[in-house]
mmCIF file of C-alpha atoms in Angstrom:
data_model
loop_
_atom_site.group_PDB
_atom_site.id
_atom_site.type_symbol
_atom_site.label_atom_id
_atom_site.label_comp_id
_atom_site.label_asym_id
_atom_site.label_seq_id
_atom_site.Cartn_x
_atom_site.Cartn_y
_atom_site.Cartn_z
ATOM 1 C CA GLU A 1 -33.748 -11.862 -34.331
ATOM 2 C CA SER A 2 -34.479 -13.621 -31.024
ATOM 3 C CA ARG A 3 -31.312 -15.716 -31.418
ATOM 4 C CA LEU A 4 -29.295 -12.558 -32.026
ATOM 5 C CA VAL A 5 -30.734 -10.923 -28.916
ATOM 6 C CA ALA A 6 -29.948 -14.042 -26.890
ATOM 7 C CA GLU A 7 -26.383 -14.098 -28.232
ATOM 8 C CA LEU A 8 -25.844 -10.424 -27.443
ATOM 9 C CA ALA A 9 -27.149 -10.969 -23.909
ATOM 10 C CA GLN A 10 -24.306 -13.438 -23.287
ATOM 11 C CA HIS A 11 -21.543 -10.961 -24.039
ATOM 12 C CA ASP A 12 -19.961 -8.123 -22.129
ATOM 13 C CA VAL A 13 -20.912 -4.915 -23.930
ATOM 14 C CA LEU A 14 -17.463 -3.335 -23.677
ATOM 15 C CA THR A 15 -15.101 -6.201 -24.474
ATOM 16 C CA SER A 16 -17.321 -8.696 -26.356
ATOM 17 C CA ALA A 17 -16.055 -11.467 -24.080
ATOM 18 C CA LYS A 18 -18.668 -13.604 -22.362
ATOM 19 C CA ASN A 19 -20.179 -11.846 -19.370
ATOM 20 C CA ARG A 20 -20.167 -12.745 -15.675
ATOM 21 C CA ARG A 21 -23.638 -14.284 -15.814
ATOM 22 C CA VAL A 22 -22.544 -16.738 -18.511
ATOM 23 C CA PHE A 23 -19.463 -17.660 -16.475
ATOM 24 C CA ASP A 24 -21.524 -18.185 -13.306
ATOM 25 C CA GLU A 25 -23.889 -20.519 -15.173
ATOM 26 C CA TYR A 26 -21.245 -22.345 -17.192
ATOM 27 C CA LEU A 27 -18.776 -23.228 -14.432
ATOM 28 C CA PRO A 28 -21.157 -25.503 -12.436
ATOM 29 C CA ARG A 29 -22.231 -27.281 -15.635
ATOM 30 C CA LEU A 30 -18.662 -27.924 -16.750
ATOM 31 C CA TRP A 31 -17.768 -28.923 -13.196
ATOM 32 C CA ARG A 32 -20.426 -31.639 -13.212
ATOM 33 C CA GLN A 33 -19.329 -32.801 -16.655
ATOM 34 C CA ALA A 34 -15.706 -33.028 -15.534
ATOM 35 C CA ALA A 35 -16.713 -34.994 -12.425
ATOM 36 C CA GLU A 36 -18.631 -37.486 -14.559
ATOM 37 C CA ASP A 37 -15.811 -37.806 -17.095
ATOM 38 C CA GLY A 38 -13.013 -37.921 -14.522
ATOM 39 C CA ARG A 39 -11.369 -34.849 -16.057
ATOM 40 C CA SER A 40 -9.636 -31.886 -14.485
ATOM 41 C CA VAL A 41 -10.629 -28.245 -14.736
ATOM 42 C CA ALA A 42 -8.445 -25.154 -14.632
ATOM 43 C CA ILE A 43 -9.728 -21.731 -13.646
ATOM 44 C CA LEU A 44 -7.704 -18.638 -14.517
ATOM 45 C CA LEU A 45 -8.306 -15.281 -12.848
ATOM 46 C CA VAL A 46 -6.670 -12.439 -14.767
ATOM 47 C CA ASP A 47 -6.225 -8.976 -13.294
ATOM 48 C CA VAL A 48 -4.895 -5.969 -15.229
ATOM 49 C CA ASP A 49 -2.027 -4.574 -13.179
ATOM 50 C CA HIS A 50 -2.434 -1.075 -11.705
ATOM 51 C CA PHE A 51 -5.453 -0.311 -13.856
ATOM 52 C CA LYS A 52 -6.742 2.602 -11.744
ATOM 53 C CA PRO A 53 -3.498 4.566 -12.247
ATOM 54 C CA TYR A 54 -3.820 3.766 -15.956
ATOM 55 C CA ASN A 55 -7.304 5.294 -16.078
ATOM 56 C CA ASP A 56 -6.158 8.270 -14.017
ATOM 57 C CA ARG A 57 -3.241 8.989 -16.355
ATOM 58 C CA TYR A 58 -4.666 8.134 -19.778
ATOM 59 C CA GLY A 59 -8.419 8.552 -19.273
ATOM 60 C CA HIS A 60 -11.344 6.149 -19.145
ATOM 61 C CA GLN A 61 -11.718 6.057 -22.915
ATOM 62 C CA ALA A 62 -8.166 4.757 -23.252
ATOM 63 C CA GLY A 63 -8.926 2.347 -20.416
ATOM 64 C CA ASP A 64 -11.881 0.951 -22.346
ATOM 65 C CA VAL A 65 -9.726 0.454 -25.433
ATOM 66 C CA ALA A 66 -7.087 -1.299 -23.316
ATOM 67 C CA LEU A 67 -9.648 -3.674 -21.803
ATOM 68 C CA ARG A 68 -10.923 -4.590 -25.260
ATOM 69 C CA LYS A 69 -7.376 -5.364 -26.392
ATOM 70 C CA VAL A 70 -6.700 -7.457 -23.282
ATOM 71 C CA ALA A 71 -9.917 -9.432 -23.839
ATOM 72 C CA HIS A 72 -8.957 -10.095 -27.461
ATOM 73 C CA SER A 73 -5.504 -11.300 -26.401
ATOM 74 C CA LEU A 74 -6.977 -13.684 -23.840
ATOM 75 C CA GLN A 75 -9.481 -15.059 -26.328
ATOM 76 C CA SER A 76 -6.695 -15.716 -28.831
ATOM 77 C CA CYS A 77 -5.027 -17.996 -26.259
ATOM 78 C CA VAL A 78 -8.163 -19.855 -25.084
ATOM 79 C CA ARG A 79 -9.844 -21.305 -28.133
ATOM 80 C CA ARG A 80 -10.865 -24.928 -27.523
ATOM 81 C CA PRO A 81 -14.602 -25.676 -27.864
ATOM 82 C CA LEU A 82 -15.329 -26.272 -24.154
ATOM 83 C CA ASP A 83 -13.075 -23.492 -22.865
ATOM 84 C CA LEU A 84 -14.443 -20.073 -21.945
ATOM 85 C CA VAL A 85 -13.176 -16.509 -21.486
ATOM 86 C CA ALA A 86 -15.353 -14.011 -19.630
ATOM 87 C CA ARG A 87 -15.104 -10.571 -18.144
ATOM 88 C CA TYR A 88 -15.363 -11.171 -14.423
ATOM 89 C CA GLY A 89 -15.814 -7.550 -13.445
ATOM 90 C CA GLY A 90 -13.959 -4.251 -13.760
ATOM 91 C CA GLU A 91 -10.426 -4.963 -14.952
ATOM 92 C CA GLU A 92 -10.627 -8.668 -14.092
ATOM 93 C CA PHE A 93 -11.200 -11.528 -16.525
ATOM 94 C CA THR A 94 -11.539 -15.254 -16.053
ATOM 95 C CA ALA A 95 -11.068 -18.356 -18.162
ATOM 96 C CA ILE A 96 -12.139 -21.965 -17.726
ATOM 97 C CA LEU A 97 -10.052 -24.718 -19.307
ATOM 98 C CA TYR A 98 -11.544 -28.198 -19.560
ATOM 99 C CA ASP A 99 -9.476 -31.398 -19.279
ATOM 100 C CA THR A 100 -6.246 -29.507 -18.620
ATOM 101 C CA ASP A 101 -3.337 -30.579 -16.431
ATOM 102 C CA GLY A 102 -1.137 -28.202 -14.480
ATOM 103 C CA GLY A 103 1.535 -27.936 -17.142
ATOM 104 C CA ARG A 104 -0.883 -27.071 -19.917
ATOM 105 C CA ALA A 105 -2.825 -24.638 -17.733
ATOM 106 C CA GLU A 106 0.341 -22.842 -16.705
ATOM 107 C CA SER A 107 1.547 -22.750 -20.319
ATOM 108 C CA THR A 108 -1.756 -21.259 -21.469
ATOM 109 C CA ALA A 109 -1.689 -18.666 -18.693
ATOM 110 C CA GLU A 110 1.899 -17.717 -19.486
ATOM 111 C CA GLN A 111 1.019 -17.431 -23.168
ATOM 112 C CA ALA A 112 -1.847 -15.103 -22.239
ATOM 113 C CA ARG A 113 0.403 -13.005 -19.986
ATOM 114 C CA LYS A 114 2.993 -12.592 -22.733
ATOM 115 C CA SER A 115 0.307 -11.840 -25.303
ATOM 116 C CA VAL A 116 -0.933 -8.887 -23.245
ATOM 117 C CA GLU A 117 2.600 -7.663 -22.605
ATOM 118 C CA ARG A 118 3.335 -7.798 -26.352
ATOM 119 C CA LEU A 119 0.484 -5.366 -26.971
ATOM 120 C CA ALA A 120 2.995 -2.782 -25.731
ATOM 121 C CA ILE A 121 0.322 -0.464 -24.337
ATOM 122 C CA GLU A 122 2.217 2.316 -22.592
ATOM 123 C CA HIS A 123 1.613 2.437 -18.835
ATOM 124 C CA ARG A 124 3.869 4.932 -17.097
ATOM 125 C CA GLY A 125 1.880 4.660 -13.877
ATOM 126 C CA SER A 126 2.618 0.955 -13.409
ATOM 127 C CA ARG A 127 5.135 -0.425 -10.937
ATOM 128 C CA ALA A 128 5.122 -3.751 -12.809
ATOM 129 C CA GLY A 129 6.676 -2.420 -16.022
ATOM 130 C CA SER A 130 6.525 0.304 -18.647
ATOM 131 C CA VAL A 131 3.625 -1.312 -20.508
ATOM 132 C CA LEU A 132 0.235 -2.683 -19.503
ATOM 133 C CA THR A 133 0.546 -6.130 -17.920
ATOM 134 C CA VAL A 134 -1.628 -8.724 -16.193
ATOM 135 C CA SER A 135 -1.283 -10.983 -13.176
ATOM 136 C CA ILE A 136 -2.831 -14.441 -13.449
ATOM 137 C CA GLY A 137 -3.868 -16.888 -10.743
ATOM 138 C CA VAL A 138 -4.493 -20.471 -11.838
ATOM 139 C CA ALA A 139 -6.297 -23.266 -10.012
ATOM 140 C CA VAL A 140 -6.149 -26.809 -11.410
ATOM 141 C CA VAL A 141 -8.477 -29.295 -9.738
ATOM 142 C CA SER A 142 -10.237 -32.591 -10.305
ATOM 143 C CA PRO A 143 -13.933 -32.054 -9.471
ATOM 144 C CA GLN A 144 -15.375 -34.344 -6.827
ATOM 145 C CA ALA A 145 -18.851 -34.701 -5.406
ATOM 146 C CA LYS A 146 -17.775 -33.375 -1.993
ATOM 147 C CA ARG A 147 -16.202 -30.243 -3.506
ATOM 148 C CA THR A 148 -17.791 -27.235 -5.162
ATOM 149 C CA PRO A 149 -16.686 -24.957 -7.995
ATOM 150 C CA ALA A 150 -16.773 -22.104 -5.477
ATOM 151 C CA GLY A 151 -13.784 -23.708 -3.742
ATOM 152 C CA ALA A 152 -11.861 -23.936 -7.010
ATOM 153 C CA LEU A 153 -12.652 -20.306 -7.739
ATOM 154 C CA GLN A 154 -11.389 -19.355 -4.279
ATOM 155 C CA LEU A 155 -8.197 -21.289 -4.990
ATOM 156 C CA ALA A 156 -7.682 -19.307 -8.216
ATOM 157 C CA ASP A 157 -8.289 -16.115 -6.247
ATOM 158 C CA GLU A 158 -5.628 -17.105 -3.713
ATOM 159 C CA ALA A 159 -3.218 -17.809 -6.587
ATOM 160 C CA LEU A 160 -3.978 -14.397 -8.081
ATOM 161 C CA TYR A 161 -3.362 -12.758 -4.704
ATOM 162 C CA ARG A 162 0.011 -14.484 -4.564
ATOM 163 C CA ALA A 163 0.863 -13.342 -8.107
ATOM 164 C CA LYS A 164 0.089 -9.750 -7.154
ATOM 165 C CA SER A 165 1.970 -9.930 -3.856
ATOM 166 C CA GLN A 166 5.008 -11.415 -5.612
ATOM 167 C CA GLY A 167 5.373 -8.377 -7.885
ATOM 168 C CA ARG A 168 2.623 -8.738 -10.543
ATOM 169 C CA ASN A 169 3.039 -9.431 -14.263
ATOM 170 C CA ARG A 170 3.393 -13.121 -13.454
ATOM 171 C CA VAL A 171 1.554 -16.435 -13.283
ATOM 172 C CA GLU A 172 0.971 -18.335 -10.053
ATOM 173 C CA ILE A 173 -0.604 -21.789 -9.969
ATOM 174 C CA MET A 174 -2.236 -23.811 -7.208
ATOM 175 C CA ASP A 175 -3.320 -27.411 -7.600
ATOM 176 C CA GLU A 176 -4.729 -30.404 -5.716
ATOM 177 C CA ALA A 177 -2.270 -30.075 -2.820
ATOM 178 C CA GLU A 178 -3.534 -26.584 -1.941
ATOM 179 C CA TYR A 179 -7.089 -27.514 -2.920
ATOM 180 C CA GLN A 180 -7.225 -30.148 -0.197
ATOM 181 C CA LEU A 181 -6.477 -27.421 2.361
ATOM 182 C CA LEU A 182 -9.663 -25.561 1.517
ATOM 183 C CA VAL A 183 -12.438 -25.855 4.072
ATOM 184 C CA THR A 184 -15.948 -24.934 2.839
ATOM 185 C CA GLY A 185 -14.459 -22.896 0.047
ATOM 186 C CA VAL A 186 -11.938 -20.836 2.021
ATOM 187 C CA PHE A 187 -8.528 -21.341 3.559
ATOM 188 C CA SER A 188 -8.134 -21.103 7.301
ATOM 189 C CA LYS A 189 -6.292 -17.902 8.241
ATOM 190 C CA GLU A 190 -3.134 -19.785 9.243
ATOM 191 C CA ILE A 191 -2.999 -21.726 5.970
ATOM 192 C CA ALA A 192 -3.787 -18.615 3.943
ATOM 193 C CA ASP A 193 -0.964 -16.678 5.603
ATOM 194 C CA THR A 194 1.463 -19.521 4.909
ATOM 195 C CA LEU A 195 0.489 -19.772 1.246
ATOM 196 C CA LYS A 196 0.667 -16.028 0.690
ATOM 197 C CA GLN A 197 4.141 -15.877 2.202
ATOM 198 C CA GLY A 198 5.421 -18.839 0.211
ATOM 199 C CA GLY A 199 6.993 -18.636 -3.219
ATOM 200 C CA GLY A 200 4.994 -19.610 -6.269
ATOM 201 C CA LYS A 201 5.646 -22.342 -8.801
ATOM 202 C CA HIS A 202 6.361 -19.815 -11.503
#
């Protein structure tokens, strides 16, 4: 019974994905492991496109059902033992991929994007398409002692911002080149403006 309670405490009540607390605890641990093993880590930030208009048009109950379906789609694409999918908050999810290069991370993210699109959940209030879609920002980094997972998470957030600013329903990836431009976990304003104006890799 205590094990069941502990297991339930790790999951988001609505979607059954891991919750934010589990993600916040797991990322630093995997980061340290990757640094010791000389492996890379990919962080995906997934945002459901125009979710507020969806709730406004179809109702919060339909919104809850949609989030559960999105979570299931993401989990079907991220299934390796050390990988993790979690609900990050609201209509945003995150995934951690261990020992993953840029090509594989982008492929996984694109697979997840298509999987959600194939759900064919009607969304007449979206400017990204006629069905519910997601935008995904991906950061692929090699953990180092002088860097923190917070910086990698910020990089994924910048990639997600770029995906949304480039029209949504797309994947954008940032890697070591952009990661080296981070200073104490954030881009300088000039660098951030340049990156946001630039085209993505996908």
